[in-house]
Coordinates of C-alpha atoms in Angstrom, one line a residue:
X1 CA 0.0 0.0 0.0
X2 CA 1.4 3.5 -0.8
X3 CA 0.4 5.1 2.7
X4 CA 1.3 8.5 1.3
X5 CA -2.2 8.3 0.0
X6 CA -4.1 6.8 2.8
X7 CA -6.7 9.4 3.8
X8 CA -5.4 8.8 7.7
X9 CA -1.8 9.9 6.5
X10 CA -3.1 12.8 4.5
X11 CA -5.0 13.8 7.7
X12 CA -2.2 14.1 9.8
X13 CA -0.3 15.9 7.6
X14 CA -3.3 18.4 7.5
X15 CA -2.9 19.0 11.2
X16 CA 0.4 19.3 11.1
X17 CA 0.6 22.4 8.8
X18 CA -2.1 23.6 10.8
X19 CA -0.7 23.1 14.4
X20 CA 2.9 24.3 13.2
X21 CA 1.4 27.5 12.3
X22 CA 0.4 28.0 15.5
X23 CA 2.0 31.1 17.3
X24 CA 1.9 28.6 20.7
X25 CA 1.8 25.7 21.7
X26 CA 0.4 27.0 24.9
X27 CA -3.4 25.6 26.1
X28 CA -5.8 27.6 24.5
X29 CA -9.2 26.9 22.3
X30 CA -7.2 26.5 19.1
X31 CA -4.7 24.5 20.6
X32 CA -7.0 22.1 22.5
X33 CA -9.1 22.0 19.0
X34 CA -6.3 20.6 17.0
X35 CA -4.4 18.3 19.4
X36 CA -7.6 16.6 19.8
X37 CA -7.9 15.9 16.0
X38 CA -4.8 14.8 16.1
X39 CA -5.4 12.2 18.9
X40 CA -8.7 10.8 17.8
X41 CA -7.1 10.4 14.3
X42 CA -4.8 8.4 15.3
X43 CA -6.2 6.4 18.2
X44 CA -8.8 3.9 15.7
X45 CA -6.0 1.0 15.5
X46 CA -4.4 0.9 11.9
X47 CA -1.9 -1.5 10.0
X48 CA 0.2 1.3 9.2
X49 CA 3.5 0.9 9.6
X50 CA 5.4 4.2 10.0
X51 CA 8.8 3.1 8.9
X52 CA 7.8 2.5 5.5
X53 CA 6.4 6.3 5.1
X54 CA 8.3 8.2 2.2
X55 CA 11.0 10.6 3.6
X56 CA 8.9 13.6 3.4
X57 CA 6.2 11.8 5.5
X58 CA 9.1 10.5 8.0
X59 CA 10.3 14.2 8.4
X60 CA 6.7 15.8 9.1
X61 CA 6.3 13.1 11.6
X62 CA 9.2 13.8 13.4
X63 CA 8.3 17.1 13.4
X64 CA 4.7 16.5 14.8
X65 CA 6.6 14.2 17.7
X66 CA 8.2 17.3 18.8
X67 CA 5.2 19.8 18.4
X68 CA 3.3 17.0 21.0
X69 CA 6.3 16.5 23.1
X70 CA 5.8 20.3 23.2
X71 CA 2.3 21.1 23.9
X72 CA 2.2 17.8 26.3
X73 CA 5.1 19.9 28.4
X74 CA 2.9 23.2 28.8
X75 CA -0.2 21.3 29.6
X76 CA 1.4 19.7 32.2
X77 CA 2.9 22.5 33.5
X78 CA -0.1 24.9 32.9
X79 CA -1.9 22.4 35.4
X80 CA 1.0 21.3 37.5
X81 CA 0.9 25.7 38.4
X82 CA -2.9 25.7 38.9
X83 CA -2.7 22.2 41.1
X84 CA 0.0 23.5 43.0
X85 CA -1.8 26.9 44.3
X86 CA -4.3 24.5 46.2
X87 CA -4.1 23.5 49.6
X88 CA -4.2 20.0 49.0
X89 CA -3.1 19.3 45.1
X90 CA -3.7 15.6 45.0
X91 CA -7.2 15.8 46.3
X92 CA -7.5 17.9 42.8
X93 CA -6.3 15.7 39.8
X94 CA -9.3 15.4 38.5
X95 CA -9.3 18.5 36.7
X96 CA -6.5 17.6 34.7
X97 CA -8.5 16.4 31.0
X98 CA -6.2 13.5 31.1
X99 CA -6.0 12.1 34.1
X100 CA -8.2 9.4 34.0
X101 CA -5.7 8.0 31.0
X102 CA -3.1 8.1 33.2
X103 CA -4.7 6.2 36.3
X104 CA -5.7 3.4 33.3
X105 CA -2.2 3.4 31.8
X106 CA -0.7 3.1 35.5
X107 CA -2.6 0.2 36.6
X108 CA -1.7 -1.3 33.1
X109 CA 1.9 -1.0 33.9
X110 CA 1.2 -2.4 37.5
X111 CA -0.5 -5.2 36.1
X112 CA 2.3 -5.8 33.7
X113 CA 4.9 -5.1 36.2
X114 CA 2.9 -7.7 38.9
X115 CA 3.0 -10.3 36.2
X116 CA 6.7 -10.8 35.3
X117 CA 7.4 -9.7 39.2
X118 CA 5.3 -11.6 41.1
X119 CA 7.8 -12.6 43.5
X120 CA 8.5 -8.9 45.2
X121 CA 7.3 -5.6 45.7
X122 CA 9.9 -2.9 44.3
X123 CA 11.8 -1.2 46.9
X124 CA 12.8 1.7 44.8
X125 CA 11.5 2.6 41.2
X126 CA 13.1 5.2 38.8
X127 CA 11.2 7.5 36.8
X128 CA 13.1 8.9 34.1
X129 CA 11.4 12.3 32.7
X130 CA 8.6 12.5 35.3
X131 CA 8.3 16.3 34.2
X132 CA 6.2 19.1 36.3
X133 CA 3.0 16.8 36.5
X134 CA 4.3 13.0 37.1
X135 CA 1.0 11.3 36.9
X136 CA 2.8 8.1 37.0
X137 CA 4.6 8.0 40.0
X138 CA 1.9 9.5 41.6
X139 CA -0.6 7.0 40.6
X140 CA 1.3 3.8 40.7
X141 CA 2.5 5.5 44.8
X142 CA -0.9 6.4 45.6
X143 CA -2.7 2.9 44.8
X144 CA -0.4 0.7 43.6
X145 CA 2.9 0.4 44.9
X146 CA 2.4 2.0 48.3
X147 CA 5.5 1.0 50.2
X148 CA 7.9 1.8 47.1
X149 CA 9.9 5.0 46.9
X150 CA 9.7 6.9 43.8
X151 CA 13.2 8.7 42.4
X152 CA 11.7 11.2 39.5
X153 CA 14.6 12.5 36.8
X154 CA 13.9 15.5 35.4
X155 CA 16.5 17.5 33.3
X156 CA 13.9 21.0 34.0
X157 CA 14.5 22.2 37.5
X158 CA 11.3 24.3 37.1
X159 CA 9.2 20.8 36.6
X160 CA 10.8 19.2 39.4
X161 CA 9.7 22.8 41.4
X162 CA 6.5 21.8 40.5
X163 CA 6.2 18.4 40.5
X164 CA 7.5 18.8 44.3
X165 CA 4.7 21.0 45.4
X166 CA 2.2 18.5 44.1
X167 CA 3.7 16.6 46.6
X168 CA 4.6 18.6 49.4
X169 CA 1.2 18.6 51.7
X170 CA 0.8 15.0 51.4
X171 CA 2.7 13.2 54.7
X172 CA 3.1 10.1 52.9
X173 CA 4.1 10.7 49.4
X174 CA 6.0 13.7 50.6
X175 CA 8.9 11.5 52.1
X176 CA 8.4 8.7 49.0
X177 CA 8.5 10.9 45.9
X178 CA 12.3 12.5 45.7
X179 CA 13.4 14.6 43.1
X180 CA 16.6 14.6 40.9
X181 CA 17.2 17.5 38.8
X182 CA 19.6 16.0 36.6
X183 CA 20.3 14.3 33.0
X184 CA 20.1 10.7 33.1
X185 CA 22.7 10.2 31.0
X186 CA 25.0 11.7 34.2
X187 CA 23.4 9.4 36.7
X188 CA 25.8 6.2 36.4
X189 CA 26.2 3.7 39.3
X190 CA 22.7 4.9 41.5
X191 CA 21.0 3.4 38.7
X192 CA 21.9 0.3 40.0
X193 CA 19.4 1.0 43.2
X194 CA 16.8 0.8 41.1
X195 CA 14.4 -2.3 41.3
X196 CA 12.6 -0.9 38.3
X197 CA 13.2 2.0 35.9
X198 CA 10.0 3.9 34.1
X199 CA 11.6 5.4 30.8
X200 CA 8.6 7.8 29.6
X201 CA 7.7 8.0 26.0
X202 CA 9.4 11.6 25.1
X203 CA 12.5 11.0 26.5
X204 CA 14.6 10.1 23.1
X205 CA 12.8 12.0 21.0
X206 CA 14.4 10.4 18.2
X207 CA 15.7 6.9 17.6
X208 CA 19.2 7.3 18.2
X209 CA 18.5 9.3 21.1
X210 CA 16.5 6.8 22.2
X211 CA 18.8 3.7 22.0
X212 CA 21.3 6.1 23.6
X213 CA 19.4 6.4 26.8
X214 CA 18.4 2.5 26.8
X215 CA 22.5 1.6 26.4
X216 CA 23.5 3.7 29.0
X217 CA 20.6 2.3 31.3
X218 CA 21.8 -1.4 29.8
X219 CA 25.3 -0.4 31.1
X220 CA 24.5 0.7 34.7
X221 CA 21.0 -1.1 35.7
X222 CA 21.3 -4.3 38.2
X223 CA 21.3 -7.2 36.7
X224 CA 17.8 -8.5 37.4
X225 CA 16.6 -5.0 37.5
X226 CA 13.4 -4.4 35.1
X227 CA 12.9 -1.3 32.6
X228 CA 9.5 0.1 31.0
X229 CA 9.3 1.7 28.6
X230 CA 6.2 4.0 26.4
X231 CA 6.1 3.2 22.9
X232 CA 3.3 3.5 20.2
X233 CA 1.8 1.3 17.9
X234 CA 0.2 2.1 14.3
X235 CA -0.8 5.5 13.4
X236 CA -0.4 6.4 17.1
X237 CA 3.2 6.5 16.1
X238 CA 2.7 10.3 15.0
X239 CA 2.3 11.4 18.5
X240 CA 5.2 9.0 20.4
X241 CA 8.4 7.9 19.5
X242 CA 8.8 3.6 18.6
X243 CA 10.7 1.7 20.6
X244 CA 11.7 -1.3 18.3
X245 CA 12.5 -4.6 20.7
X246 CA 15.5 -5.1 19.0
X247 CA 17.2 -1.8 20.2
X248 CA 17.2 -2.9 23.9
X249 CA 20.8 -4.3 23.9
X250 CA 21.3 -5.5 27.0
X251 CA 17.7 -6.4 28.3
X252 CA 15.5 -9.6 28.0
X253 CA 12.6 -8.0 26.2
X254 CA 9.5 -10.1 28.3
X255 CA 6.5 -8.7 26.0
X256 CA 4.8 -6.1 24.5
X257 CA 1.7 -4.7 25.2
X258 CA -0.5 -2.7 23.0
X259 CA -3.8 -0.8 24.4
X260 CA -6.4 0.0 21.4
X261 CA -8.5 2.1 23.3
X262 CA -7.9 5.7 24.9
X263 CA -4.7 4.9 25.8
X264 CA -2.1 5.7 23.6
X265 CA 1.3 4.2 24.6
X266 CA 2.5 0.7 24.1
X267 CA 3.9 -0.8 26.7
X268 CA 7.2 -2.8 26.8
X269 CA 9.0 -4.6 30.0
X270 CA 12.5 -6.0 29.8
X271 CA 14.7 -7.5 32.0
X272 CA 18.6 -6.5 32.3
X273 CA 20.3 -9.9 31.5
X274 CA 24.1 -10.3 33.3
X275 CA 26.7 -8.2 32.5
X276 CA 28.2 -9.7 29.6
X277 CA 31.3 -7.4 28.8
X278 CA 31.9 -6.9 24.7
X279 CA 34.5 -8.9 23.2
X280 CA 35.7 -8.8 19.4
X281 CA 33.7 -11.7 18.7
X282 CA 30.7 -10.6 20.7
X283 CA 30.7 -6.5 19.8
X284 CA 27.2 -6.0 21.8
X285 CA 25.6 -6.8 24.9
X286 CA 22.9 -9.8 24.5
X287 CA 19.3 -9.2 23.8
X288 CA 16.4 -11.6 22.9
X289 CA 14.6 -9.5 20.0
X290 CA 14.8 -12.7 17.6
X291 CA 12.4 -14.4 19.9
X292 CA 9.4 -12.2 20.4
X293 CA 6.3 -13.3 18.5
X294 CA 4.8 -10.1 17.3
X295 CA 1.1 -9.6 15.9
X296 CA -1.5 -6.9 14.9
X297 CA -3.7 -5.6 17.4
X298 CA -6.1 -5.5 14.4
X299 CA -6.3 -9.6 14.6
X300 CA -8.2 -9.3 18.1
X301 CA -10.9 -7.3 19.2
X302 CA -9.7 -6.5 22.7
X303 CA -8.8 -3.1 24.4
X304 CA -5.0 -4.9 25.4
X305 CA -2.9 -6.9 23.2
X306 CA -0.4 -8.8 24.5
X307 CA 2.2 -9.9 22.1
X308 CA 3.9 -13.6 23.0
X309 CA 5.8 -13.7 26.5
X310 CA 9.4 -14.9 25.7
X311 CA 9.0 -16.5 29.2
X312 CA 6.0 -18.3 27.8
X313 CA 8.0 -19.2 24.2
X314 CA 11.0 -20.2 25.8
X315 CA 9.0 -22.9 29.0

């Protein structure tokens, strides 16, 4: 199929040279109006497979990543500021348009996270790019994991100013939810405190960025230690970055998960295997990419699609 004309491709493309016109990013009518489009365009699961979009195509949707990375950023922090001036901010999340998403894609994680853990409750968790709303940690604190401590990594000191005041009037998650204003890439040997580390979706905006982040995580995680990561699926791959399988070097990729319904990131859980240190014959650290089973959400009616558990293949 030449997606270039597929009416879902020339859609996007539409909003694009409508939203980059935009003077800002910033909430507002007009903003609101077209991110929406955008969304529920490419929520409906599609076989389309990004990768074989024509340069041109390839290049808007980069650009489009970016322009949602950046409105995503000043809607979160446009309600992280009017959370934070009330006396008790988490009694409030409500009124954030997304939040509901968020507390469905954080017990999808847990669930995910119970299933190939099932054996212990993490002691610490990692969240890498938690920015000036992290729904995630919150969530997954709050409900799920109540006994873990949550280290947030933001590279913005003003997110992590106020992400904390979210935080601060809450006794409990007050002394669980710490802050690192930092870039990840300069965190080396505390990662390896980590039980598990969340990577969120715009962190690597790009592909080599991407598989940058995930070899220096490869490099300093415990062995044993597990990483999730937000990736997208389909046309949804407009709004997020992909994380292909076979760029986690270093990690046992467990499976795949992805949601057809409002929620728009994939999911994917890995395992860091044992240090293996490279060697001329063996240039790269090990991963199991050659062994995941993957199908098309559009084969099964369901809201979650699990792709094959390597655990399963391999028993």
């Amino acid at each position: 199929m030449v997606w270039e004309k597929d009416p879902l491709v020339q859609k996007v493309c539409e909003l694009y040279d409508q939203i980059s016109s935009l003077e800002s990013l910033k909430p507002s009518k007009d903003v609101n109006m077209l991110f929406t489009q955008l969304v529920l365009t490419c929520m409906p699961p599609s076989p389309i497979d990004v990768t074989k979009l024509c340069k041109r195509i390839q290049e808007i949707r980069f650009k489009l990543i970016r322009l949602c990375g950046e409105a995503e950023g000043l809607l979160e922090s446009h309600f992280s500021t009017i959370l934070g001036s009330y006396e008790n901010p988490l009694h409030h999340l409500n009124i954030f348009p997304y939040y509901s998403n968020y507390l469905k894609l954080s017990l999808l994680e847990f669930d995910i996270l119970k299933k190939h853990c099932s054996d212990y409750v993490p002691n610490k968790v990692a969240f890498v790019g938690s920015g000036p709303l992290p729904l995630t940690s919150i969530v997954l604190a709050s409900f799920h994991l109540t006994t873990t401590s949550f280290h947030n990594y933001d590279i913005d000191p003003s997110a992590n100013s106020k992400a904390l005041q979210l935080v601060s009037s809450d006794p409990d998650l007050s002394e669980r939810m710490i802050f690192h204003t930092t870039d990840i890439m300069d965190v080396t040997y505390a990662l390896k405190d980590y039980d598990v580390v969340f990577l969120a979706a715009l962190v690597g905006m790009d592909k080599d960025a991407k598989v940058r982040v995930i070899d220096h995580l490869a490099k300093y995680m415990a062995p044993g230690a597990v990483l999730m990561l937000r990736s997208a699926h389909g046309a949804r791959a407009f709004l997020y970055p992909v994380v292909d399988p076979c760029d986690l070097t270093g990690f046992e990729v467990l499976s795949v998960f992805h949601p057809t319904d409002e929620v728009i990131n994939s999911v994917v859980i890995a395992r860091k295997v044992p240090t293996t240190e490279p060697t001329v014959e063996n240039p790269k650290l090990p991963n199991k990419c050659s062994d995941i089973d993957m199908f098309s959400p559009l084969l099964n009616h369901v809201n979650l699609i699990e792709e094959l558990d390597i655990e399963d293949q391999l028993s």
